[in-house]
Amino acid sequence: MSSLGIHDLGLFMLTSLVLNLTPGADTLYVMSRSARGGWRHGVAGAFGVGLGCMGHAVAAALGVAAVLAASRWAFDALKWAGALYLAWLGLQMLRAAWRGAGAPAEASEKAAPMPTLRQSFTAGLLTNLLNPKVGLFFLAFVPQFVDVHAGRPLPAFLLLGLLFNLSGVSWLLLVALLTDRVRGRVAPALRRALQALGGGLFLLLAARLASARGAG
């Protein structure tokens, strides 16, 4: 990796693993999709999140994240789009939990039908792409492991972004499969309670994102 100007790769991978294992909106989203629709929806959501994360990595490598860091208008526009989308997802989860309360499982599914796999993928993609804080994270984190004077910073940025993303997607795939394994053993009432809790947490994440500050 030294030919690309990448240093301390072991530390980068260890830090990436710890960061990806920290529960957040992506983990919560994949768990909610798997808990409701099975591992296929969780996996679709995980790959959507992964593609969105890679989009931020590419943007950081190309300098787009620097624009978000410098422009309050650009940061706020993306921030509010992301906050509104997270709030919408949270309300959808609360609505599904509410409709399923006191109803048989079959009636619950008819009242709140599952989205398609494409919709699960797209929602995962958008929850990540519409969060400017992810782009700023890459802008702050990745350069610490790149020698900008090596002459090839762009390939180094992209490779580190890919490695970080592989770590994150691997974790999310595991989350999707584990959640699917236990979903059949959990009573419907508890699944609805967890879905309602997830919806509330998404609304909280939306509020936190809306209050985030970009450039001064």
PDB file of C-alpha atoms in Angstrom:
ATOM      1  CA  MET A   1       0.000   0.000   0.000  1.00  0.00           C
ATOM      2  CA  SER A   2       2.998   2.279   0.385  1.00  0.00           C
ATOM      3  CA  SER A   3       3.056   2.831  -3.383  1.00  0.00           C
ATOM      4  CA  LEU A   4      -0.336   4.561  -3.030  1.00  0.00           C
ATOM      5  CA  GLY A   5       0.770   6.569  -0.039  1.00  0.00           C
ATOM      6  CA  ILE A   6      -1.391   4.600   2.414  1.00  0.00           C
ATOM      7  CA  HIS A   7       0.088   4.142   5.879  1.00  0.00           C
ATOM      8  CA  ASP A   8      -1.059   2.448   9.098  1.00  0.00           C
ATOM      9  CA  LEU A   9      -3.473   0.224   7.186  1.00  0.00           C
ATOM     10  CA  GLY A  10      -3.880  -2.143  10.155  1.00  0.00           C
ATOM     11  CA  LEU A  11      -4.944   0.735  12.384  1.00  0.00           C
ATOM     12  CA  PHE A  12      -7.329   1.934   9.677  1.00  0.00           C
ATOM     13  CA  MET A  13      -9.017  -1.470   9.422  1.00  0.00           C
ATOM     14  CA  LEU A  14      -9.268  -1.856  13.201  1.00  0.00           C
ATOM     15  CA  THR A  15     -10.765   1.621  13.584  1.00  0.00           C
ATOM     16  CA  SER A  16     -13.147   0.985  10.688  1.00  0.00           C
ATOM     17  CA  LEU A  17     -14.339  -2.234  12.313  1.00  0.00           C
ATOM     18  CA  VAL A  18     -14.994  -0.524  15.644  1.00  0.00           C
ATOM     19  CA  LEU A  19     -16.829   2.338  13.955  1.00  0.00           C
ATOM     20  CA  ASN A  20     -18.978  -0.001  11.872  1.00  0.00           C
ATOM     21  CA  LEU A  21     -19.869  -2.124  14.903  1.00  0.00           C
ATOM     22  CA  THR A  22     -21.156   0.957  16.725  1.00  0.00           C
ATOM     23  CA  PRO A  23     -24.988   0.871  16.489  1.00  0.00           C
ATOM     24  CA  GLY A  24     -26.433   3.619  14.324  1.00  0.00           C
ATOM     25  CA  ALA A  25     -29.095   4.412  11.762  1.00  0.00           C
ATOM     26  CA  ASP A  26     -27.741   1.892   9.230  1.00  0.00           C
ATOM     27  CA  THR A  27     -27.772  -1.021  11.684  1.00  0.00           C
ATOM     28  CA  LEU A  28     -31.208  -0.033  12.928  1.00  0.00           C
ATOM     29  CA  TYR A  29     -32.560   0.168   9.393  1.00  0.00           C
ATOM     30  CA  VAL A  30     -31.256  -3.264   8.389  1.00  0.00           C
ATOM     31  CA  MET A  31     -32.588  -4.817  11.600  1.00  0.00           C
ATOM     32  CA  SER A  32     -36.037  -3.327  11.034  1.00  0.00           C
ATOM     33  CA  ARG A  33     -36.183  -4.593   7.447  1.00  0.00           C
ATOM     34  CA  SER A  34     -35.092  -8.113   8.412  1.00  0.00           C
ATOM     35  CA  ALA A  35     -37.393  -8.229  11.436  1.00  0.00           C
ATOM     36  CA  ARG A  36     -40.392  -7.419   9.279  1.00  0.00           C
ATOM     37  CA  GLY A  37     -39.649  -8.933   5.884  1.00  0.00           C
ATOM     38  CA  GLY A  38     -36.901 -11.491   6.409  1.00  0.00           C
ATOM     39  CA  TRP A  39     -33.229 -11.659   5.511  1.00  0.00           C
ATOM     40  CA  ARG A  40     -33.733 -10.754   1.841  1.00  0.00           C
ATOM     41  CA  HIS A  41     -35.050  -7.309   2.773  1.00  0.00           C
ATOM     42  CA  GLY A  42     -32.264  -6.882   5.321  1.00  0.00           C
ATOM     43  CA  VAL A  43     -29.642  -7.824   2.738  1.00  0.00           C
ATOM     44  CA  ALA A  44     -31.195  -5.481   0.158  1.00  0.00           C
ATOM     45  CA  GLY A  45     -31.106  -2.671   2.712  1.00  0.00           C
ATOM     46  CA  ALA A  46     -27.491  -3.491   3.616  1.00  0.00           C
ATOM     47  CA  PHE A  47     -26.354  -3.261  -0.011  1.00  0.00           C
ATOM     48  CA  GLY A  48     -28.282  -0.006  -0.410  1.00  0.00           C
ATOM     49  CA  VAL A  49     -26.506   1.435   2.625  1.00  0.00           C
ATOM     50  CA  GLY A  50     -23.197   0.176   1.246  1.00  0.00           C
ATOM     51  CA  LEU A  51     -23.717   1.860  -2.110  1.00  0.00           C
ATOM     52  CA  GLY A  52     -24.632   5.111  -0.393  1.00  0.00           C
ATOM     53  CA  CYS A  53     -21.560   4.905   1.806  1.00  0.00           C
ATOM     54  CA  MET A  54     -19.368   4.290  -1.234  1.00  0.00           C
ATOM     55  CA  GLY A  55     -20.958   7.312  -2.879  1.00  0.00           C
ATOM     56  CA  HIS A  56     -19.801   9.446   0.040  1.00  0.00           C
ATOM     57  CA  ALA A  57     -16.324   7.926  -0.169  1.00  0.00           C
ATOM     58  CA  VAL A  58     -16.089   8.817  -3.873  1.00  0.00           C
ATOM     59  CA  ALA A  59     -17.442  12.295  -3.164  1.00  0.00           C
ATOM     60  CA  ALA A  60     -14.835  12.813  -0.462  1.00  0.00           C
ATOM     61  CA  ALA A  61     -12.105  11.653  -2.843  1.00  0.00           C
ATOM     62  CA  LEU A  62     -13.303  14.073  -5.521  1.00  0.00           C
ATOM     63  CA  GLY A  63     -13.613  16.961  -3.076  1.00  0.00           C
ATOM     64  CA  VAL A  64     -17.405  17.171  -2.975  1.00  0.00           C
ATOM     65  CA  ALA A  65     -17.363  16.638   0.791  1.00  0.00           C
ATOM     66  CA  ALA A  66     -15.072  19.646   1.073  1.00  0.00           C
ATOM     67  CA  VAL A  67     -17.790  21.731  -0.577  1.00  0.00           C
ATOM     68  CA  LEU A  68     -20.278  20.527   2.038  1.00  0.00           C
ATOM     69  CA  ALA A  69     -17.805  21.444   4.755  1.00  0.00           C
ATOM     70  CA  ALA A  70     -17.302  24.933   3.336  1.00  0.00           C
ATOM     71  CA  SER A  71     -20.801  25.793   2.151  1.00  0.00           C
ATOM     72  CA  ARG A  72     -23.484  26.238   4.786  1.00  0.00           C
ATOM     73  CA  TRP A  73     -26.178  26.322   2.101  1.00  0.00           C
ATOM     74  CA  ALA A  74     -25.106  23.002   0.542  1.00  0.00           C
ATOM     75  CA  PHE A  75     -24.774  21.323   3.930  1.00  0.00           C
ATOM     76  CA  ASP A  76     -28.162  22.576   5.138  1.00  0.00           C
ATOM     77  CA  ALA A  77     -29.939  21.545   1.931  1.00  0.00           C
ATOM     78  CA  LEU A  78     -28.664  17.980   2.154  1.00  0.00           C
ATOM     79  CA  LYS A  79     -29.133  17.912   5.926  1.00  0.00           C
ATOM     80  CA  TRP A  80     -32.825  18.831   5.764  1.00  0.00           C
ATOM     81  CA  ALA A  81     -33.466  16.393   2.930  1.00  0.00           C
ATOM     82  CA  GLY A  82     -31.898  13.635   5.017  1.00  0.00           C
ATOM     83  CA  ALA A  83     -33.730  14.623   8.203  1.00  0.00           C
ATOM     84  CA  LEU A  84     -37.093  14.677   6.439  1.00  0.00           C
ATOM     85  CA  TYR A  85     -36.433  11.296   4.860  1.00  0.00           C
ATOM     86  CA  LEU A  86     -35.423   9.733   8.183  1.00  0.00           C
ATOM     87  CA  ALA A  87     -38.538  11.209   9.792  1.00  0.00           C
ATOM     88  CA  TRP A  88     -40.680   9.760   7.012  1.00  0.00           C
ATOM     89  CA  LEU A  89     -39.144   6.306   7.545  1.00  0.00           C
ATOM     90  CA  GLY A  90     -39.727   6.598  11.287  1.00  0.00           C
ATOM     91  CA  LEU A  91     -43.378   7.517  10.786  1.00  0.00           C
ATOM     92  CA  GLN A  92     -43.819   4.612   8.370  1.00  0.00           C
ATOM     93  CA  MET A  93     -42.469   2.216  10.998  1.00  0.00           C
ATOM     94  CA  LEU A  94     -44.727   3.664  13.693  1.00  0.00           C
ATOM     95  CA  ARG A  95     -47.702   3.462  11.345  1.00  0.00           C
ATOM     96  CA  ALA A  96     -47.003  -0.212  10.580  1.00  0.00           C
ATOM     97  CA  ALA A  97     -46.662  -0.995  14.292  1.00  0.00           C
ATOM     98  CA  TRP A  98     -49.906   0.849  15.085  1.00  0.00           C
ATOM     99  CA  ARG A  99     -51.871  -0.882  12.322  1.00  0.00           C
ATOM    100  CA  GLY A 100     -50.652  -4.276  13.486  1.00  0.00           C
ATOM    101  CA  ALA A 101     -51.668  -3.717  17.117  1.00  0.00           C
ATOM    102  CA  GLY A 102     -54.584  -5.899  18.173  1.00  0.00           C
ATOM    103  CA  ALA A 103     -54.895  -7.534  14.748  1.00  0.00           C
ATOM    104  CA  PRO A 104     -54.043 -11.078  13.596  1.00  0.00           C
ATOM    105  CA  ALA A 105     -50.776 -11.473  11.715  1.00  0.00           C
ATOM    106  CA  GLU A 106     -52.563 -11.962   8.381  1.00  0.00           C
ATOM    107  CA  ALA A 107     -54.653  -8.827   8.808  1.00  0.00           C
ATOM    108  CA  SER A 108     -51.561  -6.918   9.894  1.00  0.00           C
ATOM    109  CA  GLU A 109     -49.736  -7.848   6.695  1.00  0.00           C
ATOM    110  CA  LYS A 110     -52.689  -6.707   4.579  1.00  0.00           C
ATOM    111  CA  ALA A 111     -52.990  -3.436   6.493  1.00  0.00           C
ATOM    112  CA  ALA A 112     -49.284  -2.660   6.220  1.00  0.00           C
ATOM    113  CA  PRO A 113     -47.824  -4.604   3.273  1.00  0.00           C
ATOM    114  CA  MET A 114     -44.085  -5.056   2.976  1.00  0.00           C
ATOM    115  CA  PRO A 115     -42.208  -2.900   0.483  1.00  0.00           C
ATOM    116  CA  THR A 116     -40.486  -4.581  -2.436  1.00  0.00           C
ATOM    117  CA  LEU A 117     -36.833  -5.576  -2.308  1.00  0.00           C
ATOM    118  CA  ARG A 118     -36.055  -2.652  -4.587  1.00  0.00           C
ATOM    119  CA  GLN A 119     -37.741  -0.290  -2.145  1.00  0.00           C
ATOM    120  CA  SER A 120     -35.754  -1.756   0.752  1.00  0.00           C
ATOM    121  CA  PHE A 121     -32.557  -1.239  -1.257  1.00  0.00           C
ATOM    122  CA  THR A 122     -33.490   2.302  -2.282  1.00  0.00           C
ATOM    123  CA  ALA A 123     -34.447   3.333   1.239  1.00  0.00           C
ATOM    124  CA  GLY A 124     -31.097   2.080   2.551  1.00  0.00           C
ATOM    125  CA  LEU A 125     -29.310   3.993  -0.198  1.00  0.00           C
ATOM    126  CA  LEU A 126     -31.136   7.238   0.537  1.00  0.00           C
ATOM    127  CA  THR A 127     -30.750   7.079   4.320  1.00  0.00           C
ATOM    128  CA  ASN A 128     -27.000   7.133   3.727  1.00  0.00           C
ATOM    129  CA  LEU A 129     -26.702   9.431   0.712  1.00  0.00           C
ATOM    130  CA  LEU A 130     -28.889  12.140   2.262  1.00  0.00           C
ATOM    131  CA  ASN A 131     -26.763  12.383   5.403  1.00  0.00           C
ATOM    132  CA  PRO A 132     -24.034  15.023   4.892  1.00  0.00           C
ATOM    133  CA  LYS A 133     -22.364  13.967   8.138  1.00  0.00           C
ATOM    134  CA  VAL A 134     -21.271  10.730   6.466  1.00  0.00           C
ATOM    135  CA  GLY A 135     -19.455  12.693   3.774  1.00  0.00           C
ATOM    136  CA  LEU A 136     -17.799  14.927   6.353  1.00  0.00           C
ATOM    137  CA  PHE A 137     -16.752  11.837   8.301  1.00  0.00           C
ATOM    138  CA  PHE A 138     -14.895  10.478   5.269  1.00  0.00           C
ATOM    139  CA  LEU A 139     -13.321  13.871   4.713  1.00  0.00           C
ATOM    140  CA  ALA A 140     -12.023  13.916   8.293  1.00  0.00           C
ATOM    141  CA  PHE A 141     -11.185  10.224   8.750  1.00  0.00           C
ATOM    142  CA  VAL A 142      -9.574   8.938   5.556  1.00  0.00           C
ATOM    143  CA  PRO A 143      -6.897  11.667   5.066  1.00  0.00           C
ATOM    144  CA  GLN A 144      -5.276  10.605   8.337  1.00  0.00           C
ATOM    145  CA  PHE A 145      -4.097   7.438   6.568  1.00  0.00           C
ATOM    146  CA  VAL A 146      -3.075   8.954   3.233  1.00  0.00           C
ATOM    147  CA  ASP A 147       0.192  10.684   2.393  1.00  0.00           C
ATOM    148  CA  VAL A 148      -1.079  13.487   0.166  1.00  0.00           C
ATOM    149  CA  HIS A 149       2.486  14.132  -1.004  1.00  0.00           C
ATOM    150  CA  ALA A 150       2.815  10.624  -2.449  1.00  0.00           C
ATOM    151  CA  GLY A 151       1.358  11.869  -5.719  1.00  0.00           C
ATOM    152  CA  ARG A 152      -1.637   9.479  -5.961  1.00  0.00           C
ATOM    153  CA  PRO A 153      -4.155  10.538  -3.309  1.00  0.00           C
ATOM    154  CA  LEU A 154      -7.281   9.744  -5.370  1.00  0.00           C
ATOM    155  CA  PRO A 155      -6.675   5.964  -5.718  1.00  0.00           C
ATOM    156  CA  ALA A 156      -5.691   5.841  -2.040  1.00  0.00           C
ATOM    157  CA  PHE A 157      -8.916   7.604  -1.004  1.00  0.00           C
ATOM    158  CA  LEU A 158     -11.014   5.267  -3.125  1.00  0.00           C
ATOM    159  CA  LEU A 159      -9.285   2.113  -1.886  1.00  0.00           C
ATOM    160  CA  LEU A 160      -9.635   3.090   1.773  1.00  0.00           C
ATOM    161  CA  GLY A 161     -13.260   4.020   1.187  1.00  0.00           C
ATOM    162  CA  LEU A 162     -13.859   0.605  -0.378  1.00  0.00           C
ATOM    163  CA  LEU A 163     -12.162  -1.218   2.517  1.00  0.00           C
ATOM    164  CA  PHE A 164     -14.187   0.750   5.067  1.00  0.00           C
ATOM    165  CA  ASN A 165     -17.345  -0.034   3.141  1.00  0.00           C
ATOM    166  CA  LEU A 166     -16.577  -3.760   2.872  1.00  0.00           C
ATOM    167  CA  SER A 167     -16.203  -3.874   6.643  1.00  0.00           C
ATOM    168  CA  GLY A 168     -19.494  -2.043   7.135  1.00  0.00           C
ATOM    169  CA  VAL A 169     -21.504  -4.095   4.639  1.00  0.00           C
ATOM    170  CA  SER A 170     -20.138  -7.352   6.064  1.00  0.00           C
ATOM    171  CA  TRP A 171     -21.394  -6.324   9.496  1.00  0.00           C
ATOM    172  CA  LEU A 172     -24.798  -5.298   8.137  1.00  0.00           C
ATOM    173  CA  LEU A 173     -25.184  -8.599   6.289  1.00  0.00           C
ATOM    174  CA  LEU A 174     -24.483 -10.422   9.544  1.00  0.00           C
ATOM    175  CA  VAL A 175     -27.067  -8.240  11.302  1.00  0.00           C
ATOM    176  CA  ALA A 176     -29.627  -9.051   8.601  1.00  0.00           C
ATOM    177  CA  LEU A 177     -29.067 -12.805   8.890  1.00  0.00           C
ATOM    178  CA  LEU A 178     -29.043 -12.871  12.702  1.00  0.00           C
ATOM    179  CA  THR A 179     -32.199 -10.774  12.898  1.00  0.00           C
ATOM    180  CA  ASP A 180     -33.924 -13.117  10.468  1.00  0.00           C
ATOM    181  CA  ARG A 181     -32.914 -16.121  12.584  1.00  0.00           C
ATOM    182  CA  VAL A 182     -34.602 -14.775  15.707  1.00  0.00           C
ATOM    183  CA  ARG A 183     -37.631 -13.094  14.127  1.00  0.00           C
ATOM    184  CA  GLY A 184     -39.634 -16.333  14.009  1.00  0.00           C
ATOM    185  CA  ARG A 185     -39.067 -16.888  17.730  1.00  0.00           C
ATOM    186  CA  VAL A 186     -40.284 -13.459  18.757  1.00  0.00           C
ATOM    187  CA  ALA A 187     -43.972 -12.924  19.508  1.00  0.00           C
ATOM    188  CA  PRO A 188     -45.822 -10.597  17.084  1.00  0.00           C
ATOM    189  CA  ALA A 189     -46.547  -8.147  19.896  1.00  0.00           C
ATOM    190  CA  LEU A 190     -42.828  -7.873  20.682  1.00  0.00           C
ATOM    191  CA  ARG A 191     -41.984  -7.434  17.006  1.00  0.00           C
ATOM    192  CA  ARG A 192     -44.463  -4.564  16.797  1.00  0.00           C
ATOM    193  CA  ALA A 193     -43.000  -3.050  19.963  1.00  0.00           C
ATOM    194  CA  LEU A 194     -39.508  -3.235  18.474  1.00  0.00           C
ATOM    195  CA  GLN A 195     -40.779  -1.708  15.256  1.00  0.00           C
ATOM    196  CA  ALA A 196     -42.391   1.126  17.195  1.00  0.00           C
ATOM    197  CA  LEU A 197     -39.152   1.632  19.114  1.00  0.00           C
ATOM    198  CA  GLY A 198     -37.255   1.706  15.833  1.00  0.00           C
ATOM    199  CA  GLY A 199     -39.654   4.287  14.430  1.00  0.00           C
ATOM    200  CA  GLY A 200     -39.155   6.471  17.496  1.00  0.00           C
ATOM    201  CA  LEU A 201     -35.372   6.166  17.205  1.00  0.00           C
ATOM    202  CA  PHE A 202     -35.513   7.154  13.531  1.00  0.00           C
ATOM    203  CA  LEU A 203     -37.463  10.267  14.482  1.00  0.00           C
ATOM    204  CA  LEU A 204     -34.791  11.014  17.093  1.00  0.00           C
ATOM    205  CA  LEU A 205     -32.046  10.540  14.492  1.00  0.00           C
ATOM    206  CA  ALA A 206     -33.934  12.879  12.158  1.00  0.00           C
ATOM    207  CA  ALA A 207     -34.074  15.521  14.905  1.00  0.00           C
ATOM    208  CA  ARG A 208     -30.361  15.122  15.616  1.00  0.00           C
ATOM    209  CA  LEU A 209     -29.498  15.442  11.931  1.00  0.00           C
ATOM    210  CA  ALA A 210     -31.722  18.530  11.608  1.00  0.00           C
ATOM    211  CA  SER A 211     -29.852  20.160  14.492  1.00  0.00           C
ATOM    212  CA  ALA A 212     -26.403  19.369  13.076  1.00  0.00           C
ATOM    213  CA  ARG A 213     -24.259  22.303  12.059  1.00  0.00           C
ATOM    214  CA  GLY A 214     -22.106  22.545   8.985  1.00  0.00           C
ATOM    215  CA  ALA A 215     -19.858  25.393   7.972  1.00  0.00           C
ATOM    216  CA  GLY A 216     -20.005  28.543  10.042  1.00  0.00           C
TER     217      GLY A 216
END
